[in-house]
C-alpha atoms as a PDB file:
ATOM      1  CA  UNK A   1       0.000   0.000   0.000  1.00  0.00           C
ATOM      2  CA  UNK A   2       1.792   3.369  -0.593  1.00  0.00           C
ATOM      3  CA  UNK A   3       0.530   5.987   1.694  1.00  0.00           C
ATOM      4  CA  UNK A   4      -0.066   9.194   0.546  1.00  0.00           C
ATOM      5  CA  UNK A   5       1.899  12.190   2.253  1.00  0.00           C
ATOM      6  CA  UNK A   6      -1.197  13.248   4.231  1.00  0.00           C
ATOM      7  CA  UNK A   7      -1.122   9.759   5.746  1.00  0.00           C
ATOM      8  CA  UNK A   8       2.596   9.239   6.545  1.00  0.00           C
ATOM      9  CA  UNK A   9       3.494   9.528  10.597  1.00  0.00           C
ATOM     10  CA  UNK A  10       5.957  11.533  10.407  1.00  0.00           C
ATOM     11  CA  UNK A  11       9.111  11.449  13.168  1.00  0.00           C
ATOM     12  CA  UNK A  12      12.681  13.347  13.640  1.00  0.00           C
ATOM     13  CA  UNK A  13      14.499  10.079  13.473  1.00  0.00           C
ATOM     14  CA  UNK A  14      14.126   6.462  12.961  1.00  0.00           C
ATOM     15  CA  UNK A  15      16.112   3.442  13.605  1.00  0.00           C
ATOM     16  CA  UNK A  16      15.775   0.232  12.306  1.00  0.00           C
ATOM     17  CA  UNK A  17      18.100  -3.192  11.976  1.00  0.00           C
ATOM     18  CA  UNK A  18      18.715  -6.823  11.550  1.00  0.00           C
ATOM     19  CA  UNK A  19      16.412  -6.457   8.582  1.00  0.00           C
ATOM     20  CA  UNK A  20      18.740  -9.400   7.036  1.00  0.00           C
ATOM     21  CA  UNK A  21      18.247  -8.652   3.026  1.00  0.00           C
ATOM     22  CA  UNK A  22      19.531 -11.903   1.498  1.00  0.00           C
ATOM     23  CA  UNK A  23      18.024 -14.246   3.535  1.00  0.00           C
ATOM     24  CA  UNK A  24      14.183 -16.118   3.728  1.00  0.00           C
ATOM     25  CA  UNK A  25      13.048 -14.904   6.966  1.00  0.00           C
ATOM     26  CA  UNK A  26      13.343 -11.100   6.032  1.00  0.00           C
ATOM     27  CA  UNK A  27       9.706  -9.752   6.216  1.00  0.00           C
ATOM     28  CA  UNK A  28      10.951  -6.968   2.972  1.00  0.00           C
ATOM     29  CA  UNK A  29       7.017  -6.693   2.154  1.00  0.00           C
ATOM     30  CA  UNK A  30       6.164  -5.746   5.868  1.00  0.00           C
ATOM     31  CA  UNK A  31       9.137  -3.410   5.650  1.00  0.00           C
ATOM     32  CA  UNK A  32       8.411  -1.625   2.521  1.00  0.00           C
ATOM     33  CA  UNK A  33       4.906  -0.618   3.877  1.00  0.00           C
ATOM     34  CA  UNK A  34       6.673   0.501   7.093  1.00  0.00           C
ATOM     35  CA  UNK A  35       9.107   2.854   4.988  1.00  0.00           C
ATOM     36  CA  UNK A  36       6.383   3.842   3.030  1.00  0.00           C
ATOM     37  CA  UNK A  37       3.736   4.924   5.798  1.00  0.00           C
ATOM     38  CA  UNK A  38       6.783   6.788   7.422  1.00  0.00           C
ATOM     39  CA  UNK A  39       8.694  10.083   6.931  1.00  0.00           C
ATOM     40  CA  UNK A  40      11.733  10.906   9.376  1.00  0.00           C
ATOM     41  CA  UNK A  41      14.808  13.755   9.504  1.00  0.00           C
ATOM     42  CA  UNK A  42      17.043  10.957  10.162  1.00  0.00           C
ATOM     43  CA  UNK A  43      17.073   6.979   9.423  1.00  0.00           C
ATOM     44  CA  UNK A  44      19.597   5.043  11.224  1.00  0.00           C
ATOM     45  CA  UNK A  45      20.149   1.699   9.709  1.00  0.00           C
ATOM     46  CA  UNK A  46      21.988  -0.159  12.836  1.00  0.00           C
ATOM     47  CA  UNK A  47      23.302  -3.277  11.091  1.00  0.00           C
ATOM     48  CA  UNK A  48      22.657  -6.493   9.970  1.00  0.00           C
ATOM     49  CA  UNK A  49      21.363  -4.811   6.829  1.00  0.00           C
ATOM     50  CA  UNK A  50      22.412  -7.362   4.477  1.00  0.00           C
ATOM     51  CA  UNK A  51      23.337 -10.718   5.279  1.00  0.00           C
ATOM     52  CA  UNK A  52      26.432 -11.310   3.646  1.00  0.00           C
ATOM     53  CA  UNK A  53      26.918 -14.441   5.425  1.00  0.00           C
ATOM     54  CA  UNK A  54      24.000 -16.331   3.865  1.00  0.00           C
ATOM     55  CA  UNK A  55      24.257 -14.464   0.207  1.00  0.00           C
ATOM     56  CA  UNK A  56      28.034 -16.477   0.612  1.00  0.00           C
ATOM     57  CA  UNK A  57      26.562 -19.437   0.890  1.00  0.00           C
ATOM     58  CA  UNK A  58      23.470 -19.333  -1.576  1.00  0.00           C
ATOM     59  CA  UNK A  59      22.181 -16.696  -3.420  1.00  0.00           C
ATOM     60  CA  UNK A  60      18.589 -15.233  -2.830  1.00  0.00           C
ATOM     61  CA  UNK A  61      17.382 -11.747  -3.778  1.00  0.00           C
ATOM     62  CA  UNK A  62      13.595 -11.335  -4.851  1.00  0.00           C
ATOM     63  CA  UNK A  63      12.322  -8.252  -5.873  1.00  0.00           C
ATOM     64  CA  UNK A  64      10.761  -7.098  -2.323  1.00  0.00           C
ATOM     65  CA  UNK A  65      14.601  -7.229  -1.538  1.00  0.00           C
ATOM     66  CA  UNK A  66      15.982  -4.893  -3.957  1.00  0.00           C
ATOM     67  CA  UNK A  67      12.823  -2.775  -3.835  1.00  0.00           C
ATOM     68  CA  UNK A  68      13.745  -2.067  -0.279  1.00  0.00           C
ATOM     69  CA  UNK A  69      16.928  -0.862  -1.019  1.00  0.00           C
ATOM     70  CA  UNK A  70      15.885   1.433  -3.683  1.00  0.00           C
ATOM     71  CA  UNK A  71      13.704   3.170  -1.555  1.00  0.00           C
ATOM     72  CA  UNK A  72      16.313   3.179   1.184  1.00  0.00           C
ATOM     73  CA  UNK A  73      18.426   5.251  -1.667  1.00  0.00           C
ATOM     74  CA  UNK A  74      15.054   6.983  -2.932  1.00  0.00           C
ATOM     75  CA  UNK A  75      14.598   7.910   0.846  1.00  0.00           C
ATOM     76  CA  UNK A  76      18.575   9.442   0.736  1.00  0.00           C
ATOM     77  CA  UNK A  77      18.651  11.277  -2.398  1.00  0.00           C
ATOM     78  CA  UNK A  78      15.068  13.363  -1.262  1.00  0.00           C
ATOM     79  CA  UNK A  79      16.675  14.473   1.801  1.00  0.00           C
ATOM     80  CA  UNK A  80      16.638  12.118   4.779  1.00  0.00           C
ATOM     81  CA  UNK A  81      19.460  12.200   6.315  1.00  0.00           C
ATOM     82  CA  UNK A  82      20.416   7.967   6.001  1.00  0.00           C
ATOM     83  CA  UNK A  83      23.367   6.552   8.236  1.00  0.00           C
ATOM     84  CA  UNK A  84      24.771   3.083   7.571  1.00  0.00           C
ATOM     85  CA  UNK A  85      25.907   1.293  10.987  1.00  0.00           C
ATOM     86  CA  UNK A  86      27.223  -1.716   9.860  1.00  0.00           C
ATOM     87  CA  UNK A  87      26.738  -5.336  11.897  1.00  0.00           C
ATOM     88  CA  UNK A  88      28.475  -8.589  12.042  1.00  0.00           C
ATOM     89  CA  UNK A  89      26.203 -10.039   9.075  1.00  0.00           C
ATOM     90  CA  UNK A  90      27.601  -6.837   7.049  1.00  0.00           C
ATOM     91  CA  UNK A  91      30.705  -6.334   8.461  1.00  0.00           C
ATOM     92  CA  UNK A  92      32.216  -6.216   4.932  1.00  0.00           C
ATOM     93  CA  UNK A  93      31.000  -2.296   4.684  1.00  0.00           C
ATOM     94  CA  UNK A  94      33.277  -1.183   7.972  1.00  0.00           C
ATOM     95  CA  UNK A  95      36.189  -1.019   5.988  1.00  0.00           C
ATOM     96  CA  UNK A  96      34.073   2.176   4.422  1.00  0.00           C
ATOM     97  CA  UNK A  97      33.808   4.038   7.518  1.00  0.00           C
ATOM     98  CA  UNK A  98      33.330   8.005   7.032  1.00  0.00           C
ATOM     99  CA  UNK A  99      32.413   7.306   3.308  1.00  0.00           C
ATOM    100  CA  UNK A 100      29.246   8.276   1.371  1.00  0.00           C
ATOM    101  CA  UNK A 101      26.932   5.769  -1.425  1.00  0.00           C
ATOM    102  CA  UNK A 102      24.305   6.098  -2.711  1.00  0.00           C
ATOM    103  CA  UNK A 103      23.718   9.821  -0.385  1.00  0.00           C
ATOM    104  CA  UNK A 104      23.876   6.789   2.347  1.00  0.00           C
ATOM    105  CA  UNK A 105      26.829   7.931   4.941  1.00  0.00           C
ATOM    106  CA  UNK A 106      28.651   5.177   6.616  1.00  0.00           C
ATOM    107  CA  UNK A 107      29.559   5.094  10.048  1.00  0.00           C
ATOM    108  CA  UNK A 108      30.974   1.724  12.634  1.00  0.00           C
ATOM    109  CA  UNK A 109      29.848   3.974  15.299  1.00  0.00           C
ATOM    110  CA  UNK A 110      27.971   7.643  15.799  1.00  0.00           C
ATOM    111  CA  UNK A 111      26.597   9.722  18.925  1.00  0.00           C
ATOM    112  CA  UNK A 112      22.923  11.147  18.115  1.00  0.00           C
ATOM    113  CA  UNK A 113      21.601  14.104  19.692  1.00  0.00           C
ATOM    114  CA  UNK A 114      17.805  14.131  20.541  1.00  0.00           C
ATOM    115  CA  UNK A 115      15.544  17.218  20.764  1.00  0.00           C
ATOM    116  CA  UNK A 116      15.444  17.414  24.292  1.00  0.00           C
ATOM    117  CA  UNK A 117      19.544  17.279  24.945  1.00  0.00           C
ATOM    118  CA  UNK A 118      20.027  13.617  25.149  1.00  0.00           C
ATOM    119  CA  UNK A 119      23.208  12.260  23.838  1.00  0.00           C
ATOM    120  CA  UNK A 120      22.814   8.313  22.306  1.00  0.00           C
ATOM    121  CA  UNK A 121      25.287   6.195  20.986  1.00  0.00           C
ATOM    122  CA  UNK A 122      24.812   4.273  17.487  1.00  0.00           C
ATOM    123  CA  UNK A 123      26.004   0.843  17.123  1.00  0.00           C
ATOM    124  CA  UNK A 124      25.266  -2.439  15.963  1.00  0.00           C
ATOM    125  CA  UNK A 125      26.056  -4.478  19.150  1.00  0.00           C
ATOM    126  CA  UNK A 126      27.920  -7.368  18.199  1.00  0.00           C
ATOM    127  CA  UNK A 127      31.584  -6.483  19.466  1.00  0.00           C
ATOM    128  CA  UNK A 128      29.671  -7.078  22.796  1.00  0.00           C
ATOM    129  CA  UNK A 129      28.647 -10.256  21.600  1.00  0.00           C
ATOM    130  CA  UNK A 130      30.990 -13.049  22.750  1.00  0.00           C
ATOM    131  CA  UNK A 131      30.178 -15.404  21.135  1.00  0.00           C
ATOM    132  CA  UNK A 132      30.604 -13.361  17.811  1.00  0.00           C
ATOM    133  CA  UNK A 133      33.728 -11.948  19.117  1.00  0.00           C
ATOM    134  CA  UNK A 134      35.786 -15.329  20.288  1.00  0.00           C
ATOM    135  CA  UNK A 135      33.894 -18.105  18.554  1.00  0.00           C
ATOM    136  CA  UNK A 136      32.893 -17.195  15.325  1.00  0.00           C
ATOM    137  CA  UNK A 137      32.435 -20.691  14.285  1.00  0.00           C
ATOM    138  CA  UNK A 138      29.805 -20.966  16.959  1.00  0.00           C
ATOM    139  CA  UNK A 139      28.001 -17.951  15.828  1.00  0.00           C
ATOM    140  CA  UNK A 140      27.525 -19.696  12.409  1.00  0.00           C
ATOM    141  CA  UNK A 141      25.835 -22.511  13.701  1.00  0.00           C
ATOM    142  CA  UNK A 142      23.916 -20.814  15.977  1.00  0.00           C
ATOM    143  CA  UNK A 143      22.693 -18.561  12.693  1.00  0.00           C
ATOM    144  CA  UNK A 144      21.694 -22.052  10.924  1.00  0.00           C
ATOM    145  CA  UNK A 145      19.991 -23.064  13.400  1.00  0.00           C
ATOM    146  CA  UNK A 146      17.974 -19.859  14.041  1.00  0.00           C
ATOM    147  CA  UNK A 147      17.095 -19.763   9.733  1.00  0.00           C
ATOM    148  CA  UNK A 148      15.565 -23.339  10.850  1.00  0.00           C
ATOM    149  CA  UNK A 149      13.536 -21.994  13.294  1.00  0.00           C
ATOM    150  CA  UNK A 150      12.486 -18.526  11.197  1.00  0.00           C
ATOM    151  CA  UNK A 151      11.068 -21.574   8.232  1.00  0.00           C
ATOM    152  CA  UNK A 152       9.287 -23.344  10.700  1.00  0.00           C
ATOM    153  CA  UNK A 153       8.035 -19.523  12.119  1.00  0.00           C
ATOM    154  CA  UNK A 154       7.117 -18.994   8.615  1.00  0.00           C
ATOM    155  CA  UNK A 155       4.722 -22.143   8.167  1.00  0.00           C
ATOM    156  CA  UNK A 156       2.794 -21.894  11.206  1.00  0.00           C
ATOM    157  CA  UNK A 157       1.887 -18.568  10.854  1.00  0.00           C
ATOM    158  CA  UNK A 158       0.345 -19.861   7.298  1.00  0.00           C
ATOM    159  CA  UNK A 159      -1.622 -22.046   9.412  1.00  0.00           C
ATOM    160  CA  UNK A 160      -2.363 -19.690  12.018  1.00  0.00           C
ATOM    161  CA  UNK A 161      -3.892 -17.041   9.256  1.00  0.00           C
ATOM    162  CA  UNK A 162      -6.270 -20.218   7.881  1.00  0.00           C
ATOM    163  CA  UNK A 163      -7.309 -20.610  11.256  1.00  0.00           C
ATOM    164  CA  UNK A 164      -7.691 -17.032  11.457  1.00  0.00           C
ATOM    165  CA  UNK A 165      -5.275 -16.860  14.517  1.00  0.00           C
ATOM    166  CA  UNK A 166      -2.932 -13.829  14.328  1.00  0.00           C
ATOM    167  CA  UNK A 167       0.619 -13.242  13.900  1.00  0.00           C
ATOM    168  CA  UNK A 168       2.445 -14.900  16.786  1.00  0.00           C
ATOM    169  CA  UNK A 169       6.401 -15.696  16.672  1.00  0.00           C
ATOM    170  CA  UNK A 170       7.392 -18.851  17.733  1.00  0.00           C
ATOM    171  CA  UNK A 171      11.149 -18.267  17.474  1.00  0.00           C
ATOM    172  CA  UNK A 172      10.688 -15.076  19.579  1.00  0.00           C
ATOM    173  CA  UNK A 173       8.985 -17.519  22.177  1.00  0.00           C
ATOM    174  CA  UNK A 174      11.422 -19.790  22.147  1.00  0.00           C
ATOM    175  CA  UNK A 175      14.128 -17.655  22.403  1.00  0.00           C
ATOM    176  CA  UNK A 176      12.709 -15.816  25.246  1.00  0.00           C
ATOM    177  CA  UNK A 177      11.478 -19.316  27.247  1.00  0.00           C
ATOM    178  CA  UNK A 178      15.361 -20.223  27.438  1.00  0.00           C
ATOM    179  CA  UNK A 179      17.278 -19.138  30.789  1.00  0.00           C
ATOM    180  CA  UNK A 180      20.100 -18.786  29.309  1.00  0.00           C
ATOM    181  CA  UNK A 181      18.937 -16.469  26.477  1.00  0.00           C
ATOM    182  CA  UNK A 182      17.310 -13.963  29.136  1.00  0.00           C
ATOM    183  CA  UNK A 183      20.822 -14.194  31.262  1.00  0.00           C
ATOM    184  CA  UNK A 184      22.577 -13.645  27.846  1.00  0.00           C
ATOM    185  CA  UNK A 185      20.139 -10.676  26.847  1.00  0.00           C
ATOM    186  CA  UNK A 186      20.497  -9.064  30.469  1.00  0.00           C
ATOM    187  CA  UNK A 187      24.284  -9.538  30.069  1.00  0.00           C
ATOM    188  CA  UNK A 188      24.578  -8.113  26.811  1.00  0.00           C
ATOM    189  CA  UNK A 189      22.091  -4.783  28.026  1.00  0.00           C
ATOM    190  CA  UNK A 190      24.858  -4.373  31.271  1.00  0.00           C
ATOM    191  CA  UNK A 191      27.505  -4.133  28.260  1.00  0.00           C
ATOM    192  CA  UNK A 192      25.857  -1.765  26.066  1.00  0.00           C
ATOM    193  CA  UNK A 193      24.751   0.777  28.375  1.00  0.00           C
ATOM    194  CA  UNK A 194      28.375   0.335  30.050  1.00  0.00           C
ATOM    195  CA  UNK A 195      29.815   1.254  26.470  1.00  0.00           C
ATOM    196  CA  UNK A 196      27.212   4.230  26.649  1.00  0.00           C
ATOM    197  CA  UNK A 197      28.909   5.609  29.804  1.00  0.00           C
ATOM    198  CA  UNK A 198      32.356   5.546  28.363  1.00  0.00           C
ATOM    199  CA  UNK A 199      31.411   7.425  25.700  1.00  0.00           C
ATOM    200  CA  UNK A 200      30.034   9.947  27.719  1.00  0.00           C
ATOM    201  CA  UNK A 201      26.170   9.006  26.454  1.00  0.00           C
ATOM    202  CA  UNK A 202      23.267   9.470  28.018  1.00  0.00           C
ATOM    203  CA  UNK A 203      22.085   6.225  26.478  1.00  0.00           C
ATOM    204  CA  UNK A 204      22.792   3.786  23.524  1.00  0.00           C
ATOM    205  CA  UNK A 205      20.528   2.647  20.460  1.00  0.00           C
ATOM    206  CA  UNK A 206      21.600  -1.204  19.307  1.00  0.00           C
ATOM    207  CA  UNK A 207      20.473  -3.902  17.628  1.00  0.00           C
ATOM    208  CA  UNK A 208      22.206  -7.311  16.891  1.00  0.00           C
ATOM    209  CA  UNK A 209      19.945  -9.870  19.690  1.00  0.00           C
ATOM    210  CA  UNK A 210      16.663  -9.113  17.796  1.00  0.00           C
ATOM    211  CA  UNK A 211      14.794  -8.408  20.808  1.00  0.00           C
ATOM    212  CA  UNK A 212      13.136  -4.593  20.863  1.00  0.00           C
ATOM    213  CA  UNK A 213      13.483  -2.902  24.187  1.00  0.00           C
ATOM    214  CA  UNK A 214      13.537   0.720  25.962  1.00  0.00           C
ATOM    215  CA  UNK A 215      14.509   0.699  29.510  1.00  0.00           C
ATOM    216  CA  UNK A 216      16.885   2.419  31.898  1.00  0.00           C
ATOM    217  CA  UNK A 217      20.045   0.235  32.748  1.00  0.00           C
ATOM    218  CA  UNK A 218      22.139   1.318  35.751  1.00  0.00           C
ATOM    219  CA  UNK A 219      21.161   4.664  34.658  1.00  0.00           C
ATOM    220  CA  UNK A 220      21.743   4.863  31.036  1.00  0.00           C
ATOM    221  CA  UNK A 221      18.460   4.357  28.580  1.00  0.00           C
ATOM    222  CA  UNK A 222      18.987   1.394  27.014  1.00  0.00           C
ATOM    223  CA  UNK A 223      17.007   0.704  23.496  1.00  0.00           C
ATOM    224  CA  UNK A 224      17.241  -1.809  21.106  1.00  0.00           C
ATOM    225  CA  UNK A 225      15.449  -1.081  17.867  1.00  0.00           C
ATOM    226  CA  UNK A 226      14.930  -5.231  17.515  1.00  0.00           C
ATOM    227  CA  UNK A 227      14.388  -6.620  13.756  1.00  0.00           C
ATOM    228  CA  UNK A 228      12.793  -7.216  10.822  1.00  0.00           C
ATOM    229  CA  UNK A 229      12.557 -10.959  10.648  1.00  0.00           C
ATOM    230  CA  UNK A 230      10.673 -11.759  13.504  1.00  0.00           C
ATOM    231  CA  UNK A 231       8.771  -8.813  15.293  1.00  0.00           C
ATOM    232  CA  UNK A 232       9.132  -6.157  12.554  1.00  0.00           C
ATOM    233  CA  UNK A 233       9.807  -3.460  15.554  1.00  0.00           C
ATOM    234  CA  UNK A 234      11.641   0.389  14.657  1.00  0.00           C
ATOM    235  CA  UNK A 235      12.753   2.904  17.641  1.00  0.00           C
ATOM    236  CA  UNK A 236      11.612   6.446  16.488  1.00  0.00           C
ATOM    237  CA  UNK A 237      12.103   9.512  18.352  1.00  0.00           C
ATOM    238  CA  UNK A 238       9.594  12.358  17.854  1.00  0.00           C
ATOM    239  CA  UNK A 239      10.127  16.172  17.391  1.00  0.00           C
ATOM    240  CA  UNK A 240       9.944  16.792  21.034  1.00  0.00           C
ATOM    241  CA  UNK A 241      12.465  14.108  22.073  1.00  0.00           C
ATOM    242  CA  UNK A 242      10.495  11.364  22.853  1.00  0.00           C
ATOM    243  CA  UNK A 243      11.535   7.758  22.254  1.00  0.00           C
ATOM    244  CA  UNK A 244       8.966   4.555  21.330  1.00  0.00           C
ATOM    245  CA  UNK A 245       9.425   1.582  20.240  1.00  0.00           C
ATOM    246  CA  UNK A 246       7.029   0.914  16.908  1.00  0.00           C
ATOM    247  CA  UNK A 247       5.618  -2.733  16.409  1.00  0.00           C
ATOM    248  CA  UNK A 248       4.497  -2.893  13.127  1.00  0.00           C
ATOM    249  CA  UNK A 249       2.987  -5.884  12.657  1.00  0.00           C
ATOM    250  CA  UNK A 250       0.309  -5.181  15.942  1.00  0.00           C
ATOM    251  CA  UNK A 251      -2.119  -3.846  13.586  1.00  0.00           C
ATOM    252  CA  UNK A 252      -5.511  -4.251  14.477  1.00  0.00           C
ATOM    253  CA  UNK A 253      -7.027  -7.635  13.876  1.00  0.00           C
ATOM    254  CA  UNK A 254      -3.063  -8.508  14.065  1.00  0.00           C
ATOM    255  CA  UNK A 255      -3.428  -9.589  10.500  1.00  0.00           C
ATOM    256  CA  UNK A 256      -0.604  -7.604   8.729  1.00  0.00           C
ATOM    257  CA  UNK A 257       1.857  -9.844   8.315  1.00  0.00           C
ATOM    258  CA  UNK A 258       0.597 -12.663   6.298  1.00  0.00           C
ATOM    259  CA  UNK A 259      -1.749 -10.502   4.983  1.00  0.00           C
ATOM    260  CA  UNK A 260      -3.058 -10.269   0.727  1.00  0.00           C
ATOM    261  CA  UNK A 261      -3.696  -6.843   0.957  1.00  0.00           C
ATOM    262  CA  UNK A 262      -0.751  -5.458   2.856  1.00  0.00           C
ATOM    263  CA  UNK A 263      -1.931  -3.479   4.795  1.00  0.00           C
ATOM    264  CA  UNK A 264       0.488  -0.745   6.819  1.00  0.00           C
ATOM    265  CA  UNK A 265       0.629  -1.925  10.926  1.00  0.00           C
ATOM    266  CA  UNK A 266      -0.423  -0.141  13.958  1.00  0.00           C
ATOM    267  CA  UNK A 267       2.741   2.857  15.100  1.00  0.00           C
ATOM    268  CA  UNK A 268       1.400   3.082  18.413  1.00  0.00           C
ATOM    269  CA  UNK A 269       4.444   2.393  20.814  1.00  0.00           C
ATOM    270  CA  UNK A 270       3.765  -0.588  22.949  1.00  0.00           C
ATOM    271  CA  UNK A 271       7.363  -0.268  24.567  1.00  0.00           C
ATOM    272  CA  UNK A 272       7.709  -1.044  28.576  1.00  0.00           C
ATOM    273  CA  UNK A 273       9.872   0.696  30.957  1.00  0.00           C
ATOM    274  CA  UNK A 274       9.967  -2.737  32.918  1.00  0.00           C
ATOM    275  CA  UNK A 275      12.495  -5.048  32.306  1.00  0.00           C
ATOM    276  CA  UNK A 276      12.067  -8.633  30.364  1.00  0.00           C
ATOM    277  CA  UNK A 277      11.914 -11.427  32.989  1.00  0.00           C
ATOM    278  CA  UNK A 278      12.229 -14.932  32.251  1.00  0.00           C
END
C-alpha cells in the first residue's frame, strides 16, 4: 500500500536493523509498507542490513529485496538524512567508515543528539557479543539453526492465518522461554549501556539480539530497535524528544503480516519501561 503524504506519521528520526536482506526470513514486504507509511529527519540503519553471510553461501534476492533498497536510496537522495551502521552479518562495509553511497553515509559507530539534549550512541552491538567476538564458528551454527527456526516460524503462521489466529512468533517464544537467552540478553544490556557511559552518552541505540526494548540500565536508557525478521519493531524519536518503540505488525485484527492486501501496521508504541523477565 503506498501511503499518501497526508497519511505518513511523520518522526525526527528512525532506527531500524537486523532487517537481514539476502536471507528467507526477512519480512521486505512488511518493511516496505513501514518505509512507506513513514517520513523521518534521520534513518539510522543499525546493522545487519544485508546478510552477507547467507548471500556467501546461496544466493537469494527477490524483488521485495531490492525494492527495499531502492527506496532506502530513494529515501537518501530526497533528503533524509540515512546513516549506515554496519553489523556482524555486514561487516564487509566497515572497511568504508566516514564514506558516502548512494547519499547513504557510513559510520561503525555515531553519537545522536535528541531534541530534548540527550546524547545516544549508534552501534550495531555485536563487538559485545561473545560469542561473535571469540567463537565465530559458533556464531555460524547458531545462525543455521535460528534460519531453521524462522522456516518453521514462517509455516505456522500460514496455518495460524487459515485458522484465522494472528501473527504470533514462535522463534521469539522460544528464544525468550530459554534461561540462558534472558541471562545472555540481560548480560549483553549491562555491556551496552556500560559502552554508553564511556562514551560519555546518556544512552545507547543497538540492535544485533533481535529483541526490541527501551529501559533504563544502571542509569543509562537502554534501546534496542529489535528486527525485521521476527517482530518487525523500529525505535523512532519524535520532534519533542520522545523515544517509542514501533511494532508494526500489531495492527488491528493482528493480520498484517501474512496478509493479501498489505496493509500498513499499527505505530502506536507498545514499549515497557519494565524489564524482560524470564
Amino acid at each position: 500500500m503506498n501511503a499518501s503524504l497526508d497519511t505518513k506519521r511523520r518522526y525526527r528520526t528512525i532506527w531500524i536493523s537486523d532487517i537481514h536482506l539476502g536471507t528467507r526470513g526477512c519480512k521486505a514486504d512488511d518493511l516496505l509498507d513501514f518505509l512507506k507509511s513513514t517520513e523521518c529527519e534521520t534513518l539510522y540503519l543499525v546493522g545487519d542490513i544485508i546478510d552477507g553471510w547467507r548471500l556467501r553461501r546461496s544466493w537469494y534476492w527477490p524483488q521485495s529485496h531490492n525494492d527495499v533498497v531502492q527506496k532506502l536510496l530513494r529515501k537518501a537522495r530526497k533528503g533524509t538524512r540515512v546513516v549506515f551502521v554496519p553489523g556482524n552479518h555486514d561487516e564487509f562495509a566497515r572497511d568504508y567508515h566516514g564514506l558516502l553511497f548512494g547519499d547513504i553515509a557510513v559510520a561503525t559507530t555515531i553519537l545522536h543528539e535528541t531534541a530534548d539534549g540527550r546524547r545516544l550512541l549508534v552501534l550495531h552491538g555485536d563487538a559485545f557479543d561473545g560469542v561473535v567476538k571469540h567463537a565465530r564458528w559458533l556464531a555460524h551454527l547458531g545462525d543455521s539453526a535460528y534460519t531453521m527456526a524462522l522456516a518453521l516460524n514462517h509455516w505456522l503462521n500460514v496455518a495460524r492465518r487459515a485458522l484465522g489466529f494472528p501473527y504470533w512468533s514462535l522463534s521469539a517464544y522460544l528464544k525468550h522461554k530459554v534461561k540462558n537467552a534472558v541471562q545472555y540478553i540481560a548480560s549483553f544490556e549491562d555491556a551496552m549501556a556500560e559502552e554508553a557511559r564511556r562514551h560519555g552518552a546518556d544512552g545507547v541505540v543497538c540492535g544485533h539480539i533481535h529483541h526490541a526494548e527501551k529501559r533504563e540500565v544502571n542509569g543509562i536508557l537502554y534501546c534496542n530497535d529489535g528486527d525485521w525478521v521476527e517482530s518487525c519493531t523500529a525505535l523512532a524519536e519524535g520532534f519533542d524528544g520522545a523515544l517509542e518503540i514501533i511494532r508494526w505488525l500489531e495492527a488491528e485484527g493482528n493480520t498484517c503480516a501474512y496478509s493479501s492486501s498489505r496493509m500498513p501496521g499499527s505505530l502506536r508504541s507498545t514499549a515497557s519501561s519494565e524489564p524482560s523477565t524470564p
